[in-house]
Amino acid sequence: DAKTTQPNSMESNEEEPVHLPCNHSTISGTDYIHWYRQLPSQGPEYVIHGLTSNVNNRMASLAIAEDRKSSTLILHRATLRDAAVYYCILRDGYGQNFVFGPGTRLSVLP
Amino acid sequence: DSGVTQTPKHLITATGQRVTLRCSPRSGDLSVYWYQQSLDQGLQFLIQYYNGEERAKGNILERFSAQQFPDLHSELNLSSLELGDSALYFCASSSSAGFVIGELFFGEGSRLTVL
């Protein structure tokens, strides 16, 4: 699986938007970009995924650069419950496993 | 609730012992993944099964083994336990064999403490 690079930690204020970046300069044409998050004392949970186009769901938006070498997870209004470790993962169409990197620890300040 | 059930939630044992962790995937999911999460290592992929067959292997030690049964539940066996095996062990399930999307659903984990 291709490698991703994320900042170790980020901080946000409650009710403000948060942009979590991910670099994946070695992404291949068949790699999907997945985001998961892990709340304290819980297992990871799916957030969103995409291939080329920007994606929106009830939890977040995913903005993918035109060259696909980077992407940004957007939380439109951070809440205290969004404090978690966010993982950006690449997975190709035939990948057999999910490899998690260190992720970004997001702190949300009241 | 992800629909993935892991037992036991907590387990304390001694070095040299053997334990079995159990995972029941979401109804209908054929793929099961095992991950180990320790404080200094993050989430490490161990192994994946699809419909009873091993599909992918990650950083799984030879002292560890796993299997998926006909009813699709999976067990992770850890033997000759060492202090460094203390960790959270997560099971995840997915409906796909491993290709295309296949969102992973994680259980709450089994916390193993080796004394």
XYZ file of N, CA and C in Angstrom:
675
model
N 0.836 -1.196 0.000
C 0.000 0.000 0.000
C 0.874 1.250 0.000
N 0.451 2.254 -0.777
C 1.189 3.507 -0.849
C 1.135 4.206 0.501
N 2.157 5.080 0.748
C 2.298 5.697 2.056
C 1.559 7.028 2.100
N 1.061 7.363 3.280
C 0.439 8.671 3.496
C 1.190 9.406 4.585
N 1.134 10.742 4.525
C 1.772 11.580 5.532
C 0.750 12.541 6.083
N 0.640 12.554 7.419
C -0.307 13.441 8.086
C 0.413 14.175 9.226
N -0.071 15.363 9.574
C 0.507 16.015 10.759
C 0.202 15.189 12.004
N 1.114 15.234 12.968
C 0.913 14.439 14.181
C -0.305 14.905 14.962
N -0.486 16.216 15.039
C -1.591 16.730 15.847
C -2.098 18.038 15.272
N -3.363 18.341 15.578
C -3.984 19.603 15.204
C -4.957 19.997 16.294
N -5.226 21.303 16.341
C -6.160 21.830 17.319
C -7.225 22.632 16.618
N -8.420 22.602 17.155
C -9.487 23.400 16.577
C -10.369 23.916 17.695
N -11.079 24.994 17.417
C -12.079 25.476 18.360
C -13.432 24.874 18.008
N -14.208 24.670 19.056
C -15.538 24.097 18.863
C -16.367 24.975 17.923
N -17.147 24.324 17.086
C -18.059 24.949 16.131
C -17.351 25.651 14.979
N -16.056 25.478 14.855
C -15.337 26.004 13.699
C -14.996 24.870 12.749
N -14.791 25.188 11.443
C -14.414 24.128 10.509
C -12.985 23.650 10.766
N -12.749 22.391 10.435
C -11.427 21.799 10.590
C -11.023 21.176 9.259
N -9.808 21.461 8.850
C -9.278 20.880 7.613
C -8.084 19.997 7.975
N -8.239 18.706 7.793
C -7.179 17.761 8.124
C -6.499 17.315 6.828
N -5.211 17.642 6.668
C -4.547 17.327 5.407
C -3.913 15.941 5.397
N -3.746 15.417 4.196
C -3.064 14.144 4.009
C -2.314 14.201 2.682
N -1.040 13.883 2.719
C -0.245 13.822 1.501
C -0.036 12.373 1.095
N -0.217 12.115 -0.165
C -0.011 10.755 -0.695
C 0.551 10.879 -2.098
N 1.801 11.314 -2.170
C 2.413 11.642 -3.451
C 2.656 10.415 -4.327
N 2.691 9.207 -3.715
C 2.944 7.995 -4.516
C 1.656 7.237 -4.828
N 0.543 7.904 -4.710
C -0.741 7.258 -4.975
C -0.802 6.744 -6.406
N -1.408 5.584 -6.577
C -1.549 5.045 -7.927
C -2.981 5.276 -8.410
N -3.175 5.020 -9.680
C -4.468 5.322 -10.270
C -5.624 4.523 -9.703
N -5.320 3.368 -9.102
C -6.389 2.517 -8.571
C -6.569 2.662 -7.064
N -5.804 3.536 -6.437
C -5.902 3.718 -4.982
C -7.101 4.575 -4.604
N -7.895 4.055 -3.684
C -8.958 4.839 -3.066
C -8.409 5.501 -1.794
N -8.908 6.677 -1.486
C -8.501 7.395 -0.281
C -9.591 7.201 0.768
N -9.208 6.612 1.883
C -10.151 6.340 2.969
C -9.757 7.145 4.190
N -10.739 7.572 4.949
C -10.503 8.199 6.246
C -11.283 7.448 7.319
N -10.583 7.172 8.400
C -11.185 6.586 9.583
C -10.811 7.464 10.768
N -11.575 7.340 11.838
C -11.182 8.034 13.048
C -11.367 7.103 14.231
N -10.584 7.367 15.271
C -10.657 6.549 16.471
C -10.873 7.458 17.666
N -12.057 7.373 18.231
C -12.380 8.123 19.438
C -11.703 7.437 20.619
N -11.476 8.157 21.695
C -10.817 7.563 22.860
C -11.533 6.303 23.343
N -10.754 5.271 23.586
C -11.252 4.001 24.120
C -12.245 3.298 23.196
N -12.167 3.563 21.915
C -13.044 2.882 20.962
C -12.248 2.353 19.780
N -12.884 1.474 19.023
C -12.267 1.029 17.784
C -12.420 2.093 16.714
N -11.592 2.044 15.681
C -11.724 3.007 14.587
C -13.099 2.917 13.933
N -13.544 4.046 13.388
C -14.805 4.054 12.657
C -14.617 4.755 11.321
N -15.344 4.278 10.339
C -15.273 4.822 8.989
C -15.801 6.245 8.976
N -15.114 7.098 8.215
C -15.591 8.472 8.058
C -16.060 8.707 6.621
N -15.165 8.476 5.664
C -15.484 8.798 4.285
C -14.423 8.197 3.375
N -14.730 8.045 2.106
C -13.710 7.625 1.152
C -14.023 8.207 -0.225
N -13.004 8.244 -1.086
C -13.204 8.746 -2.437
C -12.097 8.282 -3.354
N -12.308 8.486 -4.640
C -11.315 8.097 -5.639
C -10.754 9.323 -6.353
N -11.613 10.079 -7.019
C -11.142 11.258 -7.737
C -11.957 12.498 -7.405
N -13.264 12.323 -7.283
C -14.124 13.492 -7.065
C -14.283 13.767 -5.581
N -14.579 15.024 -5.266
C -14.882 15.367 -3.870
C -16.136 14.633 -3.424
N -16.169 14.323 -2.141
C -17.256 13.511 -1.602
C -17.808 14.183 -0.354
N -19.111 14.052 -0.170
C -19.745 14.575 1.043
C -20.594 13.487 1.661
N -20.609 13.433 2.984
C -21.583 12.604 3.682
C -21.974 13.325 4.955
N -22.756 12.647 5.791
C -23.296 13.342 6.963
C -22.210 13.682 7.983
N -21.087 12.995 7.898
C -20.038 13.228 8.887
C -19.049 14.293 8.438
N -18.694 14.279 7.134
C -17.585 15.121 6.690
C -17.613 15.281 5.176
N -16.645 16.055 4.695
C -16.405 16.177 3.257
C -14.959 15.793 2.986
N -14.746 15.256 1.805
C -13.397 14.889 1.387
C -13.082 15.657 0.114
N -12.035 16.474 0.188
C -11.591 17.226 -0.976
C -10.310 16.583 -1.490
N -10.331 16.199 -2.760
C -9.198 15.499 -3.357
C -8.560 16.419 -4.392
N -7.250 16.591 -4.291
C -6.547 17.449 -5.243
C -6.658 16.872 -6.650
N -6.546 17.751 -7.619
C -6.715 17.322 -9.011
C -5.691 16.252 -9.402
N -4.451 16.378 -8.908
C -3.426 15.377 -9.204
C -3.474 14.186 -8.248
N -4.399 14.213 -7.314
C -4.643 13.161 -6.317
C -3.459 12.919 -5.394
N -2.513 13.806 -5.352
C -1.371 13.582 -4.471
C -1.617 14.097 -3.059
N -2.741 14.687 -2.847
C -3.103 15.108 -1.499
C -4.618 15.155 -1.383
N -5.069 15.121 -0.144
C -6.505 15.238 0.103
C -6.710 15.925 1.442
N -7.910 16.396 1.666
C -8.236 17.090 2.909
C -9.579 16.619 3.418
N -9.591 16.204 4.653
C -10.855 15.863 5.316
C -11.375 17.124 5.978
N -12.620 17.448 5.716
C -13.206 18.673 6.242
C -14.349 18.334 7.188
N -14.183 18.771 8.437
C -15.286 18.698 9.392
C -15.873 20.099 9.431
N -17.134 20.242 9.081
C -17.684 21.577 8.852
C -17.865 22.383 10.125
N -18.229 21.710 11.202
C -18.363 22.381 12.501
C -17.898 21.412 13.565
N -16.698 21.608 14.053
C -16.139 20.666 15.020
C -16.916 20.701 16.330
N -17.135 19.526 16.869
C -17.727 19.418 18.197
C -16.724 18.716 19.104
N -16.977 18.754 20.387
C -16.060 18.109 21.324
C -15.966 16.612 21.028
N -17.054 16.056 20.501
C -17.088 14.632 20.195
C -16.190 14.268 19.012
N -15.762 15.280 18.249
C -14.894 15.010 17.101
C -13.427 14.861 17.502
N -13.107 15.076 18.768
C -11.730 14.882 19.228
C -11.376 13.398 19.098
N -10.381 13.129 18.263
C -10.054 11.741 17.945
C -8.746 11.723 17.160
N -8.275 10.504 16.876
C -7.156 10.339 15.940
C -7.762 10.040 14.576
N -7.371 10.796 13.578
C -7.893 10.645 12.220
C -6.826 10.007 11.334
N -7.230 8.925 10.672
C -6.305 8.177 9.828
C -6.690 8.335 8.361
N -5.694 8.635 7.546
C -5.855 8.694 6.102
C -5.177 7.448 5.538
N -5.889 6.669 4.765
C -5.378 5.379 4.297
C -5.625 5.253 2.807
N -4.638 4.718 2.101
C -4.822 4.409 0.693
C -5.059 2.917 0.533
N -5.980 2.597 -0.313
C -6.263 1.184 -0.534
C -6.604 0.990 -2.000
N -5.867 0.129 -2.673
C -6.153 -0.043 -4.092
C -7.340 -0.983 -4.276
N -7.790 -1.050 -5.498
C -8.990 -1.814 -5.792
C -8.854 -3.296 -5.480
N -7.633 -3.768 -5.335
C -7.429 -5.191 -5.057
C -6.639 -5.383 -3.764
N -6.556 -4.337 -2.976
C -5.815 -4.431 -1.731
C -6.485 -5.372 -0.755
N -5.706 -6.154 -0.099
C -6.261 -7.141 0.811
C -6.273 -6.668 2.248
N -5.638 -5.606 2.547
C -5.607 -5.185 3.939
C -5.619 -3.671 4.037
N -5.931 -3.198 5.194
C -5.891 -1.780 5.504
C -4.696 -1.546 6.402
N -3.775 -0.686 5.977
C -2.614 -0.371 6.795
C -2.783 1.040 7.345
N -2.834 1.140 8.653
C -3.022 2.430 9.315
C -1.668 3.043 9.658
N -1.521 4.324 9.381
C -0.348 5.074 9.820
C -0.598 5.647 11.208
N 0.255 6.558 11.655
C 0.093 7.142 13.000
C -1.122 8.064 13.113
N -1.578 8.644 12.004
C -2.756 9.504 12.047
C -2.487 10.880 12.617
N -3.539 11.706 12.653
C -3.503 13.048 13.227
C -4.405 13.078 14.451
N -3.836 13.484 15.567
C -4.641 13.615 16.787
C -5.273 14.999 16.792
N -6.598 15.040 16.705
C -7.329 16.306 16.691
C -7.858 16.615 18.083
N -7.495 17.785 18.577
C -8.047 18.272 19.839
C -9.047 19.367 19.514
N -10.187 19.357 20.186
C -11.214 20.380 19.985
C -11.379 21.138 21.286
N -11.169 22.426 21.202
C -11.224 23.264 22.395
C -12.596 23.909 22.539
N -13.146 23.899 23.750
C -14.476 24.501 23.943
C -14.421 26.008 23.868
N -23.036 1.338 17.834
C -22.751 -0.100 17.815
C -22.448 -0.543 16.384
N -21.217 -1.061 16.188
C -20.794 -1.426 14.832
C -21.376 -2.749 14.378
N -21.857 -3.558 15.314
C -22.359 -4.881 14.973
C -21.294 -5.963 15.073
N -20.047 -5.579 15.340
C -18.955 -6.535 15.520
C -18.773 -6.763 17.024
N -18.782 -8.027 17.417
C -18.698 -8.366 18.841
C -17.387 -9.057 19.142
N -16.693 -8.553 20.158
C -15.431 -9.161 20.557
C -15.522 -9.579 22.021
N -15.001 -10.777 22.288
C -14.924 -11.247 23.668
C -13.585 -11.920 23.902
N -13.019 -11.843 25.117
C -13.519 -11.025 26.214
C -13.135 -9.556 26.025
N -13.701 -8.672 26.779
C -13.342 -7.255 26.684
C -12.001 -6.996 27.377
N -11.782 -7.703 28.464
C -10.533 -7.546 29.216
C -10.016 -8.928 29.579
N -8.701 -9.067 29.572
C -8.096 -10.348 29.901
C -6.734 -10.083 30.530
N -6.515 -10.678 31.689
C -5.224 -10.550 32.349
C -4.653 -11.949 32.496
N -3.413 -12.113 32.077
C -2.803 -13.422 32.154
C -1.303 -13.271 32.417
N -0.637 -14.388 32.525
C 0.791 -14.361 32.864
C 1.643 -14.702 31.646
N 2.900 -14.343 31.716
C 3.813 -14.691 30.631
C 3.867 -16.195 30.445
N 4.012 -16.604 29.204
C 4.077 -18.011 28.877
C 2.731 -18.671 28.646
N 1.663 -17.988 28.993
C 0.329 -18.568 28.846
C -0.195 -18.409 27.413
N -1.364 -19.006 27.189
C -2.018 -18.952 25.878
C -3.433 -18.427 26.083
N -3.880 -17.560 25.166
C -5.246 -17.038 25.243
C -5.887 -17.083 23.863
N -7.200 -17.061 23.867
C -7.964 -17.024 22.619
C -8.918 -15.848 22.662
N -8.868 -15.025 21.641
C -9.773 -13.893 21.496
C -10.782 -14.234 20.407
N -12.005 -13.877 20.663
C -13.077 -14.251 19.741
C -13.723 -13.030 19.113
N -14.129 -13.193 17.863
C -14.761 -12.098 17.132
C -15.951 -12.628 16.343
N -17.092 -11.983 16.510
C -18.256 -12.280 15.676
C -18.475 -11.098 14.745
N -18.368 -11.307 13.443
C -18.520 -10.186 12.510
C -19.974 -9.738 12.401
N -20.170 -8.631 11.718
C -21.530 -8.174 11.423
C -22.225 -9.235 10.591
N -23.530 -9.304 10.761
C -24.302 -10.274 10.011
C -24.088 -10.066 8.513
N -23.700 -11.135 7.835
C -23.516 -11.066 6.392
C -22.121 -10.713 5.942
N -21.277 -10.214 6.848
C -19.906 -9.870 6.454
C -19.060 -11.134 6.360
N -18.324 -11.265 5.277
C -17.525 -12.461 5.047
C -16.059 -12.269 5.414
N -15.597 -11.021 5.467
C -14.193 -10.738 5.771
C -14.017 -10.356 7.231
N -12.958 -10.890 7.820
C -12.590 -10.533 9.189
C -11.121 -10.130 9.201
N -10.831 -9.040 9.876
C -9.477 -8.527 10.007
C -9.122 -8.471 11.491
N -7.862 -8.738 11.789
C -7.370 -8.576 13.155
C -6.266 -7.521 13.179
N -6.340 -6.647 14.196
C -5.340 -5.604 14.390
C -4.876 -5.623 15.840
N -3.618 -5.243 16.027
C -3.072 -5.075 17.362
C -2.739 -3.602 17.555
N -3.140 -3.050 18.701
C -2.806 -1.660 18.981
C -2.135 -1.557 20.340
N -0.856 -1.267 20.327
C -0.148 -1.004 21.573
C 0.236 0.468 21.597
N 0.648 0.930 22.766
C 0.869 2.366 22.958
C 1.920 2.921 22.009
N 2.973 2.140 21.795
C 4.084 2.674 21.020
C 4.092 2.216 19.562
N 3.079 1.444 19.164
C 3.105 0.904 17.804
C 1.932 1.329 16.942
N 0.924 1.904 17.532
C -0.236 2.256 16.720
C -0.985 1.003 16.300
N -1.825 1.141 15.283
C -2.643 0.020 14.804
C -1.841 -0.819 13.824
N -1.578 -2.058 14.187
C -0.814 -2.953 13.328
C -1.736 -4.026 12.761
N -1.742 -4.150 11.439
C -2.547 -5.178 10.794
C -1.903 -6.540 11.036
N -2.689 -7.501 11.463
C -2.182 -8.843 11.729
C -2.541 -9.815 10.608
N -3.834 -9.965 10.353
C -4.249 -10.995 9.400
C -5.684 -10.743 8.956
N -6.012 -11.236 7.753
C -7.370 -11.133 7.222
C -7.849 -12.495 6.758
N -9.119 -12.775 7.018
C -9.773 -13.969 6.498
C -10.984 -13.565 5.676
N -11.254 -14.346 4.654
C -12.456 -14.152 3.852
C -13.129 -15.501 3.690
N -14.317 -15.602 4.214
C -15.140 -16.809 4.070
C -14.358 -18.075 4.435
N -13.612 -17.992 5.511
C -12.910 -19.152 6.025
C -11.480 -19.317 5.549
N -11.088 -18.526 4.566
C -9.732 -18.672 4.022
C -8.873 -17.454 4.365
N -7.618 -17.721 4.640
C -6.691 -16.623 4.886
C -6.467 -15.839 3.608
N -6.597 -14.487 3.687
C -6.456 -13.673 2.484
C -5.205 -12.810 2.499
N -4.832 -12.344 3.679
C -3.660 -11.475 3.756
C -3.044 -11.594 5.135
N -1.718 -11.452 5.149
C -1.003 -11.539 6.410
C -0.181 -10.277 6.594
N -0.220 -9.751 7.800
C 0.590 -8.572 8.099
C 1.685 -8.951 9.056
N 1.853 -8.140 10.089
C 2.941 -8.352 11.039
C 2.559 -9.316 12.153
N 2.096 -10.487 11.776
C 1.651 -11.438 12.787
C 2.802 -12.342 13.173
N 3.032 -12.471 14.492
C 4.116 -13.301 14.993
C 3.774 -14.778 14.802
N 4.829 -15.613 14.788
C 4.597 -17.054 14.635
C 3.882 -17.639 15.848
N 3.993 -16.978 16.997
C 3.309 -17.437 18.207
C 1.802 -17.177 18.141
N 1.402 -16.388 17.163
C -0.015 -16.045 17.016
C -0.600 -16.822 15.837
N -1.828 -17.215 15.955
C -2.518 -17.849 14.838
C -3.977 -17.445 14.874
N -4.624 -17.601 13.763
C -6.038 -17.248 13.699
C -6.755 -18.195 12.770
N -8.060 -18.199 12.876
C -8.868 -18.956 11.935
C -10.265 -18.365 11.887
N -10.934 -18.657 10.794
C -12.331 -18.239 10.636
C -13.150 -19.504 10.427
N -14.202 -19.629 11.183
C -15.000 -20.843 11.192
C -16.149 -20.757 10.181
N -16.799 -21.921 9.901
C -17.910 -21.900 8.926
C -19.019 -20.911 9.265
N -19.232 -20.638 10.545
C -20.277 -19.659 10.881
C -19.739 -18.234 10.795
N -18.529 -18.082 10.324
C -17.834 -16.822 10.030
C -17.233 -16.128 11.256
N -17.439 -16.678 12.452
C -16.755 -16.050 13.562
C -15.276 -16.396 13.471
N -14.454 -15.604 14.123
C -13.012 -15.794 14.025
C -12.407 -15.821 15.419
N -11.306 -16.532 15.527
C -10.560 -16.568 16.776
C -9.099 -16.254 16.511
N -8.529 -15.489 17.418
C -7.108 -15.167 17.370
C -6.474 -15.827 18.582
N -5.535 -16.741 18.330
C -4.855 -17.458 19.391
C -3.464 -16.876 19.605
N -3.186 -16.544 20.842
C -1.883 -15.962 21.193
C -1.229 -16.905 22.203
N -0.049 -17.404 21.884
C 0.589 -18.372 22.774
C 1.966 -17.877 23.221
N 2.506 -18.577 24.230
C 3.812 -18.212 24.794
C 3.886 -16.706 25.012
N 2.889 -16.195 25.699
C 2.732 -14.751 25.815
C 3.914 -14.084 26.493
N 4.235 -12.899 25.983
C 5.302 -12.079 26.532
C 4.714 -10.749 26.987
N 5.487 -10.048 27.809
C 4.999 -8.758 28.315
C 4.630 -7.821 27.166
N 5.395 -7.878 26.103
C 5.180 -6.994 24.963
C 3.926 -7.286 24.166
N 3.267 -8.383 24.475
C 2.010 -8.710 23.782
C 0.831 -7.971 24.395
N 1.059 -7.318 25.506
C -0.008 -6.526 26.118
C -0.433 -5.435 25.149
N -1.704 -5.417 24.826
C -2.202 -4.482 23.805
C -3.712 -4.606 23.712
N -4.276 -3.729 22.902
C -5.666 -3.848 22.502
C -5.698 -4.617 21.191
N -6.544 -5.597 21.103
C -6.677 -6.370 19.873
C -8.065 -6.098 19.297
N -8.050 -5.563 18.079
C -9.303 -5.218 17.418
C -9.611 -6.211 16.307
N -10.864 -6.494 16.186
C -11.382 -7.246 15.059
C -12.234 -6.297 14.233
N -12.167 -6.431 12.933
C -13.017 -5.642 12.050
C -13.628 -6.579 11.018
N -14.789 -6.219 10.525
C -15.385 -7.029 9.470
C -15.788 -6.151 8.300
N -15.933 -6.797 7.170
C -16.278 -6.104 5.944
C -17.031 -7.070 5.056
N -17.883 -6.515 4.212
C -18.652 -7.389 3.339
C -17.855 -7.833 2.124
N -16.791 -7.110 1.810
C -16.075 -7.413 0.579
C -14.917 -8.359 0.831
N -14.416 -8.972 -0.230
C -13.280 -9.875 -0.138
C -11.994 -9.115 0.043
N -12.016 -7.860 -0.240
C -10.784 -7.084 -0.155
C -10.620 -6.187 -1.345
N -11.475 -6.358 -2.340
C -11.322 -5.440 -3.457
C -12.465 -4.441 -3.498
N -12.195 -3.345 -4.099
C -13.038 -2.158 -4.140
C -13.295 -1.673 -2.708
N -14.460 -1.207 -2.405
C -14.612 -0.325 -1.257
C -14.578 -1.057 0.075
N -15.630 -1.733 0.463
C -15.582 -2.537 1.672
C -15.200 -1.793 2.923
N -16.101 -0.926 3.360
C -15.888 -0.232 4.617
C -15.665 -1.232 5.739
N -14.682 -0.942 6.618
C -14.416 -1.799 7.766
C -15.229 -1.347 8.973
N -15.807 -2.316 9.662
C -16.526 -2.050 10.903
C -15.738 -2.705 12.031
N -15.335 -1.915 13.007
C -14.488 -2.400 14.088
C -15.297 -2.720 15.343
N -14.841 -3.757 16.040
C -15.372 -4.031 17.355
C -14.752 -3.113 18.390
N -15.143 -3.301 19.642
C -14.649 -2.435 20.712
C -13.291 -2.887 21.246
N -12.847 -4.029 20.802
C -11.513 -4.477 21.178
C -11.487 -5.372 22.401
N -10.399 -6.140 22.472
C -10.112 -6.962 23.654
C -8.787 -6.466 24.220
N -8.841 -6.039 25.470
C -7.613 -5.522 26.088
C -6.905 -6.658 26.815
N -5.710 -6.994 26.341
C -4.918 -8.071 26.929
C -3.800 -7.467 27.754
N -3.704 -7.914 28.989
C -2.608 -7.506 29.864
C -1.839 -8.763 30.251
N -0.549 -8.759 29.960
C 0.307 -9.889 30.309
C 1.215 -9.454 31.453
N 1.137 -10.177 32.560
C 1.926 -9.806 33.748
C 3.103 -10.745 33.933
